[in-house]
Coordinates of C-alpha atoms in Angstrom, one line a residue:
M1 CA 13.0 -33.7 -98.4
S2 CA 12.4 -33.5 -94.6
A3 CA 13.7 -30.0 -94.3
E4 CA 11.5 -29.0 -97.3
K5 CA 8.5 -30.6 -95.7
N6 CA 8.9 -28.7 -92.4
T7 CA 9.4 -25.3 -94.0
P8 CA 5.8 -24.2 -94.1
G9 CA 5.3 -24.7 -90.4
Q10 CA 8.4 -22.8 -89.4
P11 CA 6.9 -19.3 -89.3
C12 CA 4.1 -20.4 -87.1
S13 CA 6.5 -22.3 -84.8
S14 CA 8.6 -19.1 -84.5
Q15 CA 5.5 -17.1 -83.7
L16 CA 4.4 -19.6 -81.1
K17 CA 7.9 -19.3 -79.5
M18 CA 7.6 -15.5 -79.7
F19 CA 4.3 -15.7 -77.9
L20 CA 5.8 -18.1 -75.3
F21 CA 8.7 -15.7 -74.7
S22 CA 6.4 -12.6 -74.5
L23 CA 4.0 -14.4 -72.1
S24 CA 6.9 -15.4 -69.9
V25 CA 8.1 -11.7 -69.8
V26 CA 4.6 -10.6 -68.9
Y27 CA 4.4 -13.2 -66.1
F28 CA 7.7 -11.8 -64.8
A29 CA 6.4 -8.2 -65.0
K30 CA 3.1 -8.9 -63.3
A31 CA 5.0 -10.8 -60.5
L32 CA 7.4 -7.9 -60.2
Q33 CA 4.4 -5.5 -59.8
G34 CA 2.7 -7.8 -57.3
S35 CA 5.7 -8.5 -55.1
Y36 CA 6.7 -4.9 -55.1
M37 CA 3.2 -4.0 -53.9
K38 CA 3.5 -6.5 -51.1
S39 CA 6.9 -5.2 -50.1
S40 CA 5.6 -1.6 -50.0
V41 CA 2.5 -2.1 -47.8
T42 CA 4.4 -1.1 -44.6
Q43 CA 5.7 2.1 -46.3
I44 CA 2.2 2.9 -47.6
E45 CA 0.7 2.2 -44.1
R46 CA 3.1 4.7 -42.5
R47 CA 2.9 7.3 -45.3
F48 CA -0.9 7.6 -45.1
D49 CA -1.1 6.7 -41.3
I50 CA -3.6 3.9 -41.7
P51 CA -4.1 0.6 -39.8
S52 CA -3.2 -2.8 -41.2
S53 CA -6.8 -3.7 -41.7
L54 CA -7.2 -0.8 -44.1
I55 CA -4.0 -1.8 -45.8
G56 CA -5.6 -5.2 -46.3
V57 CA -8.5 -3.5 -48.1
I58 CA -6.1 -1.7 -50.4
D59 CA -4.2 -4.8 -51.1
G60 CA -7.4 -6.7 -51.9
S61 CA -8.5 -4.1 -54.4
F62 CA -6.4 -6.0 -57.0
E63 CA -8.7 -9.0 -56.7
I64 CA -11.7 -6.7 -56.7
G65 CA -10.7 -5.3 -60.1
N66 CA -10.0 -8.9 -61.3
L67 CA -13.5 -9.9 -60.1
L68 CA -15.2 -7.2 -62.2
V69 CA -14.3 -8.6 -65.6
I70 CA -12.8 -12.0 -65.3
A71 CA -15.9 -14.0 -66.2
F72 CA -16.6 -12.0 -69.3
V73 CA -13.0 -11.9 -70.4
S74 CA -12.5 -15.6 -70.0
Y75 CA -15.7 -16.6 -71.8
F76 CA -16.0 -14.0 -74.6
G77 CA -12.3 -13.2 -74.8
A78 CA -11.7 -16.6 -76.6
K79 CA -13.8 -15.2 -79.5
L80 CA -11.6 -12.1 -79.9
H81 CA -8.0 -11.5 -80.7
R82 CA -6.4 -13.0 -77.6
P83 CA -2.8 -11.7 -78.0
R84 CA -4.1 -8.1 -78.4
L85 CA -6.4 -8.5 -75.4
I86 CA -3.3 -9.5 -73.4
G87 CA -1.4 -6.5 -74.8
G88 CA -4.3 -4.2 -73.7
G89 CA -4.2 -5.7 -70.3
C90 CA -0.5 -5.0 -70.0
L91 CA -1.2 -1.3 -70.9
I92 CA -3.9 -1.1 -68.2
M93 CA -1.6 -2.7 -65.6
A94 CA 1.1 -0.1 -66.4
L95 CA -1.4 2.7 -66.0
G96 CA -2.5 1.2 -62.7
S97 CA 1.1 1.3 -61.4
F98 CA 1.5 5.0 -62.5
L99 CA -1.8 5.9 -60.8
T100 CA -0.6 4.2 -57.6
A101 CA 2.5 6.4 -57.5
L102 CA 0.5 9.6 -58.2
P103 CA -0.4 10.6 -54.6
H104 CA 3.3 11.2 -53.8
F105 CA 3.3 14.2 -56.3
F106 CA 0.1 15.6 -54.7
Q107 CA 1.2 15.4 -51.1
G108 CA 3.5 17.8 -49.3
P109 CA 6.8 16.7 -47.6
Y110 CA 6.4 13.8 -45.2
K111 CA 6.4 15.0 -41.6
Y112 CA 6.9 12.2 -39.1
E113 CA 5.7 12.6 -35.5
T114 CA 8.3 13.8 -33.1
T115 CA 8.8 15.8 -29.9
I116 CA 12.4 16.8 -30.8
S117 CA 12.3 19.1 -33.7
H118 CA 10.2 19.9 -36.8
V119 CA 10.2 22.4 -39.6
S120 CA 7.3 24.8 -39.5
E121 CA 5.3 26.0 -42.5
T122 CA 7.5 29.1 -42.6
N123 CA 10.6 26.9 -42.8
V124 CA 11.7 27.9 -39.3
T125 CA 13.1 25.0 -37.2
E126 CA 11.4 24.8 -33.8
T127 CA 13.2 22.8 -31.2
I128 CA 11.5 21.2 -28.2
L129 CA 13.8 20.4 -25.2
P130 CA 13.7 16.7 -24.1
C131 CA 12.4 17.5 -20.6
L132 CA 10.1 20.5 -20.3
V133 CA 10.6 21.2 -16.6
N134 CA 7.5 23.0 -15.2
G135 CA 6.5 23.8 -18.7
S136 CA 3.5 23.0 -20.9
L137 CA 3.2 21.1 -24.1
P138 CA 2.8 23.3 -27.1
G139 CA -0.2 23.0 -29.3
K140 CA -3.9 22.4 -28.6
E141 CA -6.6 20.1 -29.7
P142 CA -7.7 21.1 -33.2
T143 CA -11.2 22.4 -33.9
A144 CA -13.4 20.8 -36.5
M145 CA -12.5 23.5 -39.0
S146 CA -8.8 23.4 -38.4
Q147 CA -8.8 19.6 -38.5
A148 CA -10.6 19.7 -41.9
E149 CA -8.0 22.2 -43.2
C150 CA -5.1 20.1 -41.7
E151 CA -6.4 16.9 -43.4
K152 CA -6.8 18.7 -46.7
V153 CA -3.2 19.9 -46.5
A154 CA -1.9 16.5 -45.4
G155 CA -3.8 14.7 -48.1
S156 CA -4.9 12.0 -45.7
S157 CA -7.5 10.6 -48.2
L158 CA -5.0 10.2 -51.1
W159 CA -4.7 6.5 -50.3
V160 CA -7.8 6.2 -52.5
Y161 CA -5.5 6.6 -55.5
V162 CA -3.4 3.6 -54.3
F163 CA -6.7 1.6 -54.0
L164 CA -7.8 2.6 -57.5
G165 CA -4.4 2.0 -59.1
N166 CA -4.2 -1.5 -57.6
M167 CA -7.7 -2.2 -58.8
L168 CA -6.8 -1.1 -62.3
R169 CA -3.9 -3.5 -62.2
G170 CA -6.3 -6.3 -61.3
I171 CA -8.5 -5.4 -64.3
G172 CA -5.5 -5.4 -66.6
E173 CA -4.2 -8.7 -65.3
T174 CA -7.4 -10.5 -66.1
P175 CA -6.7 -11.7 -69.7
V176 CA -3.1 -12.8 -69.1
M177 CA -3.6 -16.2 -67.4
P178 CA -6.8 -17.7 -69.0
L179 CA -6.3 -16.4 -72.5
G180 CA -2.5 -16.8 -72.5
V181 CA -2.5 -20.4 -71.3
S182 CA -5.4 -21.5 -73.5
Y183 CA -3.8 -19.9 -76.6
L184 CA -0.6 -21.7 -75.8
D185 CA -2.4 -25.0 -75.2
D186 CA -4.4 -24.6 -78.4
Y187 CA -1.4 -24.3 -80.7
A188 CA 1.4 -26.2 -79.0
R189 CA 1.8 -30.0 -79.2
E190 CA 0.1 -31.7 -76.3
E191 CA 3.3 -33.2 -75.0
N192 CA 5.0 -29.7 -75.1
T193 CA 2.4 -27.9 -73.0
A194 CA 3.8 -28.9 -69.6
F195 CA 7.3 -27.8 -70.7
Y196 CA 6.1 -24.5 -72.0
L197 CA 4.1 -23.8 -68.8
A198 CA 7.2 -24.7 -66.7
C199 CA 9.2 -22.2 -68.8
I200 CA 6.6 -19.5 -68.1
Q201 CA 6.6 -20.3 -64.3
T202 CA 10.4 -20.4 -64.2
I203 CA 10.7 -16.9 -65.7
G204 CA 7.7 -15.6 -63.7
I205 CA 9.2 -16.8 -60.4
L206 CA 12.1 -14.4 -60.9
G207 CA 9.6 -11.5 -60.6
P208 CA 9.1 -11.8 -56.9
M209 CA 12.9 -12.0 -56.3
F210 CA 13.5 -8.8 -58.2
G211 CA 10.3 -7.2 -56.8
F212 CA 11.4 -7.6 -53.2
M213 CA 15.0 -6.5 -54.1
L214 CA 13.5 -3.4 -55.6
G215 CA 11.3 -2.9 -52.5
S216 CA 14.3 -3.2 -50.2
F217 CA 16.2 -0.7 -52.2
C218 CA 13.4 1.9 -52.3
A219 CA 12.6 1.3 -48.6
K220 CA 16.1 2.6 -47.7
L221 CA 15.6 5.8 -49.8
Y222 CA 13.8 8.6 -47.9
V223 CA 10.3 9.2 -49.3
D224 CA 11.1 12.9 -50.2
I225 CA 14.6 12.2 -51.6
G226 CA 15.7 15.1 -53.7
A227 CA 13.2 17.4 -52.2
V228 CA 14.4 17.8 -48.6
N229 CA 17.8 18.2 -46.8
L230 CA 18.5 14.7 -45.5
D231 CA 20.9 16.1 -42.9
I232 CA 18.0 17.4 -40.8
I233 CA 16.2 14.1 -40.8
S234 CA 16.6 12.6 -37.3
I235 CA 15.4 9.0 -38.1
T236 CA 16.9 6.2 -40.1
H237 CA 15.4 3.4 -42.2
K238 CA 15.3 1.2 -39.1
D239 CA 12.9 3.5 -37.4
S240 CA 9.2 2.6 -37.4
R241 CA 8.4 6.2 -38.5
W242 CA 10.6 6.0 -41.6
V243 CA 8.9 6.0 -45.0
G244 CA 10.9 4.9 -48.0
A245 CA 10.6 6.0 -51.6
W246 CA 7.6 3.7 -52.1
W247 CA 6.4 5.6 -55.2
L248 CA 9.6 5.1 -57.1
G249 CA 9.2 1.4 -57.5
F250 CA 5.7 1.8 -59.0
L251 CA 7.1 4.0 -61.7
V252 CA 9.8 1.3 -62.5
T253 CA 7.4 -1.6 -62.5
G254 CA 4.9 0.3 -64.6
A255 CA 7.5 1.0 -67.2
V256 CA 8.6 -2.7 -67.3
M257 CA 5.0 -3.8 -67.8
L258 CA 4.5 -1.2 -70.5
L259 CA 7.4 -2.6 -72.5
A260 CA 6.4 -6.2 -71.8
G261 CA 3.0 -5.7 -73.6
I262 CA 4.4 -4.4 -76.9
P263 CA 5.0 -7.7 -78.7
F264 CA 1.4 -8.9 -78.3
W265 CA 0.1 -6.2 -80.6
F266 CA 2.0 -7.8 -83.5
L267 CA 1.1 -11.5 -82.9
P268 CA -1.6 -13.2 -85.0
R269 CA -5.0 -14.1 -83.8
S270 CA -4.5 -17.8 -84.5
L271 CA -1.7 -20.2 -85.5
H272 CA -1.3 -23.7 -86.9
R273 CA -0.9 -26.3 -84.3
Q274 CA 2.7 -27.5 -83.8
G275 CA 3.5 -30.5 -86.1
E276 CA 0.5 -30.0 -88.4
E277 CA 0.5 -28.9 -92.0
P278 CA -1.3 -25.8 -93.2
A279 CA -3.8 -28.0 -94.9
T280 CA -5.3 -28.9 -91.5
K281 CA -5.9 -25.3 -90.6
N282 CA -9.7 -25.5 -91.2
L283 CA -10.0 -28.6 -89.1
E284 CA -7.9 -27.1 -86.3
A285 CA -9.8 -23.9 -86.2
T286 CA -13.1 -25.8 -86.0
E287 CA -11.9 -27.9 -83.1
G288 CA -10.3 -25.0 -81.2
E289 CA -12.2 -22.8 -78.9
Q290 CA -11.5 -19.7 -81.0
D291 CA -14.9 -20.2 -82.8
G292 CA -17.1 -20.8 -79.9
F293 CA -18.1 -23.1 -77.1
I294 CA -21.0 -24.7 -78.9
A295 CA -19.7 -28.0 -80.3
A296 CA -19.9 -28.5 -84.0
D297 CA -21.6 -31.5 -85.6
S298 CA -19.2 -34.2 -86.7
S299 CA -20.5 -34.2 -90.2
N300 CA -19.6 -30.5 -90.5
I301 CA -16.1 -31.2 -89.2
L302 CA -15.5 -33.8 -91.8
S303 CA -16.9 -31.7 -94.6
S304 CA -14.7 -29.4 -96.6
E305 CA -16.8 -26.3 -95.7
K306 CA -16.0 -24.5 -92.5
P307 CA -19.1 -24.0 -90.3
A308 CA -20.3 -20.5 -89.5
P309 CA -19.1 -19.1 -86.2
A310 CA -21.7 -19.1 -83.4
T311 CA -23.6 -15.9 -82.9
M312 CA -23.2 -13.8 -79.8
S313 CA -26.8 -14.6 -78.7
A314 CA -26.0 -18.3 -79.1
Q315 CA -22.9 -17.9 -77.0
V316 CA -24.8 -16.1 -74.3
K317 CA -27.4 -18.9 -74.2
D318 CA -24.6 -21.4 -73.9
F319 CA -22.9 -19.6 -71.0
L320 CA -25.0 -21.1 -68.2
P321 CA -25.0 -24.7 -69.6
S322 CA -21.3 -24.4 -70.0
L323 CA -21.0 -23.4 -66.3
R324 CA -23.2 -26.3 -65.3
R325 CA -21.0 -28.8 -67.2
L326 CA -17.9 -27.2 -65.7
F327 CA -19.1 -27.4 -62.1
S328 CA -20.4 -31.0 -62.4
N329 CA -16.7 -32.0 -62.7
T330 CA -15.6 -33.3 -59.3
I331 CA -11.9 -33.0 -60.0
Y332 CA -12.4 -29.4 -61.0
I333 CA -14.3 -28.6 -57.8
L334 CA -11.6 -30.2 -55.7
L335 CA -8.9 -28.2 -57.5
I336 CA -10.9 -25.0 -56.9
C337 CA -11.4 -25.7 -53.2
T338 CA -7.8 -26.7 -52.6
G339 CA -6.4 -23.7 -54.4
L340 CA -8.8 -21.4 -52.6
I341 CA -7.7 -22.5 -49.1
Q342 CA -4.0 -22.5 -50.0
V343 CA -4.2 -19.0 -51.6
N344 CA -5.9 -17.7 -48.4
G345 CA -2.9 -18.7 -46.4
F346 CA -0.4 -17.6 -49.1
I347 CA -1.9 -14.2 -49.6
G348 CA -2.1 -13.5 -45.9
M349 CA 1.4 -14.6 -45.4
I350 CA 3.0 -12.8 -48.3
T351 CA 1.1 -9.5 -47.6
F352 CA 2.4 -9.2 -44.1
K353 CA 5.6 -11.2 -44.3
P354 CA 7.9 -8.1 -44.4
K355 CA 6.1 -6.8 -41.3
Y356 CA 6.4 -10.2 -39.6
M357 CA 10.1 -10.4 -40.3
E358 CA 10.6 -6.8 -39.1
Q359 CA 8.8 -7.3 -35.9
T360 CA 9.9 -10.8 -35.1
Y361 CA 13.5 -10.8 -36.2
G362 CA 14.4 -7.2 -36.6
L363 CA 13.8 -6.4 -32.9
P364 CA 14.2 -8.2 -29.6
P365 CA 11.0 -9.4 -27.8
S366 CA 8.9 -6.3 -27.5
K367 CA 7.7 -6.4 -24.0
A368 CA 11.3 -7.1 -22.7
I369 CA 12.7 -3.9 -24.1
F370 CA 9.8 -1.5 -24.4
L371 CA 9.4 0.6 -21.3
I372 CA 5.9 1.9 -22.0
G373 CA 5.5 1.9 -18.2
S374 CA 7.8 5.0 -18.1
L375 CA 4.4 6.9 -19.6
L376 CA 4.5 8.7 -16.1
S377 CA 7.0 7.7 -13.2
Q378 CA 8.9 9.4 -10.4
C379 CA 12.0 9.8 -12.6
N380 CA 10.1 12.0 -15.1
S381 CA 7.4 13.5 -12.9
V382 CA 8.9 17.0 -13.3
C383 CA 8.7 16.8 -17.1
S384 CA 5.7 17.7 -19.1
C385 CA 5.9 14.7 -21.5
S386 CA 3.6 13.9 -24.3
L387 CA 2.1 10.5 -24.0
R388 CA 1.0 10.4 -27.7
H389 CA 4.2 11.0 -29.6
W390 CA 6.7 8.2 -30.6
D391 CA 10.4 9.2 -30.4
P392 CA 12.1 5.9 -29.3
V393 CA 15.6 6.1 -27.8
C394 CA 17.9 3.4 -26.8
A395 CA 19.8 3.4 -23.6
S396 CA 23.1 1.6 -22.8
N397 CA 21.2 -0.9 -20.7
G398 CA 19.5 -2.3 -23.8
L399 CA 16.1 -0.8 -23.0
T400 CA 14.0 1.3 -25.4
Y401 CA 12.2 4.3 -24.1
T402 CA 9.1 5.9 -25.8
S403 CA 10.8 9.3 -26.0
P404 CA 13.7 11.3 -24.6
C405 CA 11.3 13.1 -22.3
L406 CA 9.9 9.9 -20.8
A407 CA 13.5 8.8 -20.3
G408 CA 14.0 11.9 -18.2
C409 CA 16.7 13.3 -20.4
Q410 CA 17.7 16.9 -19.5
S411 CA 20.0 17.9 -22.4
Y412 CA 21.2 16.9 -25.8
T413 CA 24.1 17.4 -28.2
G414 CA 24.4 17.0 -32.0
A415 CA 21.7 17.3 -34.6
G416 CA 19.7 15.1 -36.9
K417 CA 20.5 11.4 -36.7
E418 CA 23.6 12.1 -34.6
M419 CA 21.6 13.6 -31.7
V420 CA 22.5 12.2 -28.2
F421 CA 20.6 12.9 -25.0
H422 CA 22.3 13.2 -21.7
N423 CA 21.5 13.1 -17.9
C424 CA 18.5 10.8 -18.4
T425 CA 17.2 10.2 -14.9
C426 CA 15.0 7.2 -15.8
V427 CA 18.0 5.3 -17.2
G428 CA 19.9 5.6 -14.0
E429 CA 16.8 4.4 -12.0
A430 CA 16.4 1.3 -14.2
H431 CA 20.1 0.4 -14.3
A432 CA 21.9 1.0 -11.0
P433 CA 24.6 1.9 -10.6
A434 CA 24.2 4.2 -13.6
V435 CA 27.4 4.1 -15.6
N436 CA 26.0 6.0 -18.6
R437 CA 22.8 8.0 -18.5
S438 CA 22.8 8.9 -22.2
V439 CA 20.5 7.6 -24.9
V440 CA 20.6 7.6 -28.7
L441 CA 17.9 7.9 -31.2
G442 CA 16.1 4.8 -32.4
Q443 CA 15.1 1.5 -30.9
C444 CA 17.7 -0.9 -29.5
P445 CA 19.1 -3.4 -32.0
R446 CA 18.2 -7.1 -32.0
D447 CA 20.3 -9.6 -30.1
Q448 CA 22.4 -12.5 -31.4
A449 CA 19.6 -15.1 -31.0
C450 CA 17.3 -13.2 -33.3
E451 CA 20.0 -13.1 -36.1
H452 CA 20.5 -16.8 -35.8
M453 CA 16.8 -17.6 -35.8
F454 CA 16.3 -15.4 -38.8
K455 CA 18.8 -17.4 -40.9
I456 CA 16.9 -20.6 -39.9
Y457 CA 13.6 -19.0 -40.8
M458 CA 14.8 -18.0 -44.2
G459 CA 16.2 -21.4 -44.9
V460 CA 12.9 -23.1 -44.0
S461 CA 11.0 -20.5 -46.1
V462 CA 13.1 -21.3 -49.2
I463 CA 12.6 -25.0 -48.9
T464 CA 8.8 -24.7 -48.3
A465 CA 8.5 -22.2 -51.2
F466 CA 10.3 -24.7 -53.5
I467 CA 8.0 -27.6 -52.5
S468 CA 4.9 -25.4 -52.9
A469 CA 5.9 -24.1 -56.3
S470 CA 6.7 -27.5 -57.7
G471 CA 3.0 -28.3 -57.7
A472 CA 2.0 -25.3 -59.9
T473 CA 2.6 -26.8 -63.3
P474 CA 1.2 -30.3 -62.5
G475 CA -1.9 -28.7 -61.1
T476 CA -2.5 -26.6 -64.2
I477 CA -2.0 -29.7 -66.4
I478 CA -4.5 -31.7 -64.3
L479 CA -7.0 -28.9 -64.7
L480 CA -6.5 -28.7 -68.5
R481 CA -6.8 -32.4 -69.0
S482 CA -9.8 -33.0 -66.7
I483 CA -12.2 -30.8 -68.5
Q484 CA -13.7 -30.6 -72.0
P485 CA -11.4 -28.9 -74.5
E486 CA -14.0 -26.2 -75.4
L487 CA -14.2 -25.2 -71.7
K488 CA -10.5 -24.5 -71.2
S489 CA -10.6 -20.7 -71.1
L490 CA -13.8 -20.7 -69.1
A491 CA -12.4 -23.1 -66.6
L492 CA -9.2 -21.1 -66.1
G493 CA -11.2 -17.9 -65.9
M494 CA -13.7 -19.2 -63.3
Q495 CA -10.8 -20.7 -61.3
T496 CA -9.1 -17.3 -61.3
L497 CA -12.4 -15.6 -60.4
I498 CA -13.2 -17.8 -57.4
V499 CA -9.7 -18.0 -56.1
R500 CA -9.0 -14.3 -56.5
T501 CA -12.4 -13.3 -55.0
L502 CA -12.5 -15.6 -52.0
G503 CA -8.8 -16.2 -51.7
G504 CA -7.4 -12.7 -52.5
I505 CA -9.8 -10.2 -51.1
P506 CA -10.6 -11.4 -47.5
P507 CA -7.2 -12.6 -46.3
P508 CA -5.4 -9.2 -46.2
I509 CA -8.4 -7.8 -44.3
Y510 CA -8.7 -10.5 -41.6
F511 CA -5.0 -11.0 -41.3
G512 CA -4.6 -7.2 -40.9
A513 CA -7.3 -7.0 -38.3
L514 CA -5.7 -9.9 -36.4
I515 CA -2.3 -8.1 -36.5
D516 CA -3.8 -4.8 -35.3
R517 CA -4.9 -6.6 -32.1
T518 CA -1.2 -7.2 -31.2
C519 CA -0.2 -3.5 -31.4
L520 CA 1.4 -2.1 -28.2
K521 CA 2.0 1.5 -29.3
W522 CA -0.1 3.4 -31.9
G523 CA 1.3 6.4 -33.7
T524 CA -0.5 9.8 -33.9
K525 CA -1.7 11.3 -37.1
R526 CA -0.5 14.8 -38.0
C527 CA -4.0 16.1 -37.6
G528 CA -4.8 14.1 -34.5
G529 CA -6.3 10.6 -34.0
R530 CA -4.8 7.1 -34.1
G531 CA -2.3 6.5 -36.9
A532 CA -0.2 3.5 -37.9
C533 CA 1.1 1.0 -35.3
R534 CA 4.7 1.7 -34.2
L535 CA 5.4 -1.4 -32.1
Y536 CA 3.8 -4.9 -31.9
D537 CA 3.9 -7.6 -29.3
A538 CA 6.3 -9.9 -31.1
H539 CA 5.2 -13.1 -29.3
A540 CA 1.5 -12.5 -29.9
F541 CA 2.2 -11.4 -33.5
R542 CA 4.1 -14.6 -34.2
T543 CA 1.6 -16.9 -32.5
R544 CA -1.5 -15.6 -34.2
F545 CA 0.1 -15.0 -37.6
L546 CA 1.8 -18.4 -38.0
G547 CA -1.1 -20.2 -36.3
L548 CA -3.6 -19.0 -38.9
I549 CA -1.2 -19.8 -41.8
Y550 CA -0.5 -23.3 -40.5
G551 CA -4.2 -23.9 -40.0
L552 CA -5.1 -22.9 -43.6
Y553 CA -2.3 -24.9 -45.1
S554 CA -3.2 -28.0 -43.1
L555 CA -6.8 -27.9 -44.4
S556 CA -5.5 -27.5 -48.0
Y557 CA -3.3 -30.7 -47.5
L558 CA -6.4 -32.6 -46.4
L559 CA -8.2 -31.5 -49.7
Y560 CA -5.1 -32.6 -51.6
G561 CA -5.5 -36.0 -50.2
L562 CA -9.2 -36.1 -51.4
L563 CA -8.1 -34.9 -54.8
Y564 CA -5.4 -37.6 -55.0
N565 CA -8.0 -40.3 -54.1
R566 CA -10.4 -39.0 -56.8
L567 CA -7.6 -39.1 -59.4
A568 CA -6.7 -42.6 -58.4
H569 CA -10.3 -43.7 -58.7
Q570 CA -10.5 -42.1 -62.2
Q571 CA -7.4 -43.9 -63.3
K572 CA -8.8 -47.2 -62.1
C573 CA -12.0 -46.5 -64.1
E574 CA -10.0 -45.9 -67.2
A575 CA -8.1 -49.1 -66.7
L576 CA -11.4 -51.0 -66.4
Q577 CA -12.7 -49.3 -69.5
N578 CA -9.7 -50.3 -71.5
Q579 CA -10.0 -53.9 -70.2
E580 CA -13.6 -54.0 -71.2
K581 CA -12.7 -52.8 -74.7
A582 CA -10.1 -55.5 -75.0
M583 CA -12.6 -58.1 -74.0
E584 CA -15.1 -56.9 -76.5
Q585 CA -12.5 -57.2 -79.3
E586 CA -11.6 -60.7 -78.2
D587 CA -15.2 -61.9 -78.1
N588 CA -16.1 -60.0 -81.3
G589 CA -18.4 -57.7 -79.4
T590 CA -20.7 -60.4 -78.0
A591 CA -19.5 -60.8 -74.4
S592 CA -20.1 -57.4 -72.8
S593 CA -22.6 -55.7 -75.1
N594 CA -25.6 -57.6 -73.7
G595 CA -25.9 -55.6 -70.5
N596 CA -23.8 -57.9 -68.4
A597 CA -21.0 -55.5 -67.6
P598 CA -19.7 -55.5 -64.0
L599 CA -21.3 -53.0 -61.7
A600 CA -18.0 -51.3 -61.0
F601 CA -17.5 -50.7 -64.7
V602 CA -21.0 -49.2 -65.1
K603 CA -20.3 -46.8 -62.2
C604 CA -17.0 -45.8 -63.7
K605 CA -18.6 -45.2 -67.0
E606 CA -21.1 -42.8 -65.4
D607 CA -18.2 -40.9 -63.8
L608 CA -16.2 -40.7 -66.9
H609 CA -19.2 -39.4 -68.8
K610 CA -19.0 -36.2 -66.6
E611 CA -15.2 -35.9 -66.6
T612 CA -12.6 -35.9 -69.3
T613 CA -9.7 -38.5 -68.9
I614 CA -6.4 -37.1 -67.9

């Protein structure tokens, strides 16, 4: 009998599980896209020769796209077919990834700045000797016309496609969180919601892991792989001029997102709530948010006829009152403020974390090994060296020189990555007696201490990430349970809107501007002018970067304390309310109904009138 009784609900239960699985895959796919974008910012910065502050603007375009439609999708999306809206969002996110990769196919081969050798437009290799004794540097300052032609050929403005593609991803991501979570909460048992959200977060958290792995793999592939002869490339993936195959990962993540969105086109608009019989469908549909935010009269709910859905004009009129009710909730406001401050620190950290690890742990302390003071000295005074180009070489004394010319090198052997420069007069001057006056391409490797500290840093990062992630599901549950049921989608949408706008757009910009101030050596664009930074002051980078992050997180922990205090106060109020009800039942309703309730209970009753119990 029991098996027979549960049979009608089984199709809906399986559909809910299918929705849960599909939403988990989409969370994985969007985290894969986002983390790959974060891991590629350094490659994009180098490919388009732009500063970190502009990279921050490009990275913030995702939140700009989210901002454009989040309020409308969250409010009006609940009236439409939510699974198909999510499917449409997945399609838009996939198109955004493909658009981001498009500039690679419009640009010519990547030409890194060098004084050693380059391939001319006629495919003739021109070699410049390390030290041009009594010579003159080739080339001249470009005129306005030649500069315009050069920029057109170089495609220096094609970063706009990356900006637009990332913005398109932000637009497509809009319906996933508010509509997906509200749909799940509407049709799952209340006690199962936390478990389902935990499943989604667990699958989703795998996305960054695979995203950064994909970013690491693509960063080691040369940007023009398959189109150039790699034997003539004189730099390696450890060089600050190296650009990896950043575009390849966007094609992969776009394809994954495209596949992840397919199941949503075949899921129903609504389901039966778990554990309920099909006979309760009308009641469930009336109470859910699928039919509008205007609360139905209780007599209509109990009647056998289903009330007519609210008109569009009624929904528009109810929008501002709904916002007023939402933002009169103190717990909701505290959740928004706490998340906003914490996301500021997180976005700034995750955007420039690869650059931070590269500059702090991938190299020894910058000022100790970087002889920028060799720009013009006695040892290279007879050489006509360029002060603009960046061709780092490492000497046996552990010092990095800006170029072979500034190291005073007179000759070289080998080609490509195997090139070695000899008779470098500045090396002998800095390291007497000179045992070996040869230098090799690239910056000097990090020392043992950096390797050890990097392992400690990664261990601390894993622990703090685990602690931070453990609060995601409880925070969502608190939000869902502290607001009126008909405002769930709007509350999630407004949270996403505010946090993404103020917590997603500004941090990459001001973090990037702060990082630019620690640059020691700027690169030169192909057409002249300042390009991307080649080397940072590691100590200043670490101090400013970590100092800002720790400051933001400390402020968020203070707000968490205020939130905890408010939740404890609300729980106390609920206990007083339950105690008062018990007293009324004992005294047959005569003891507390005469206006003699304690003052604390009256105050709690006013608070609970604004906020839903958790």
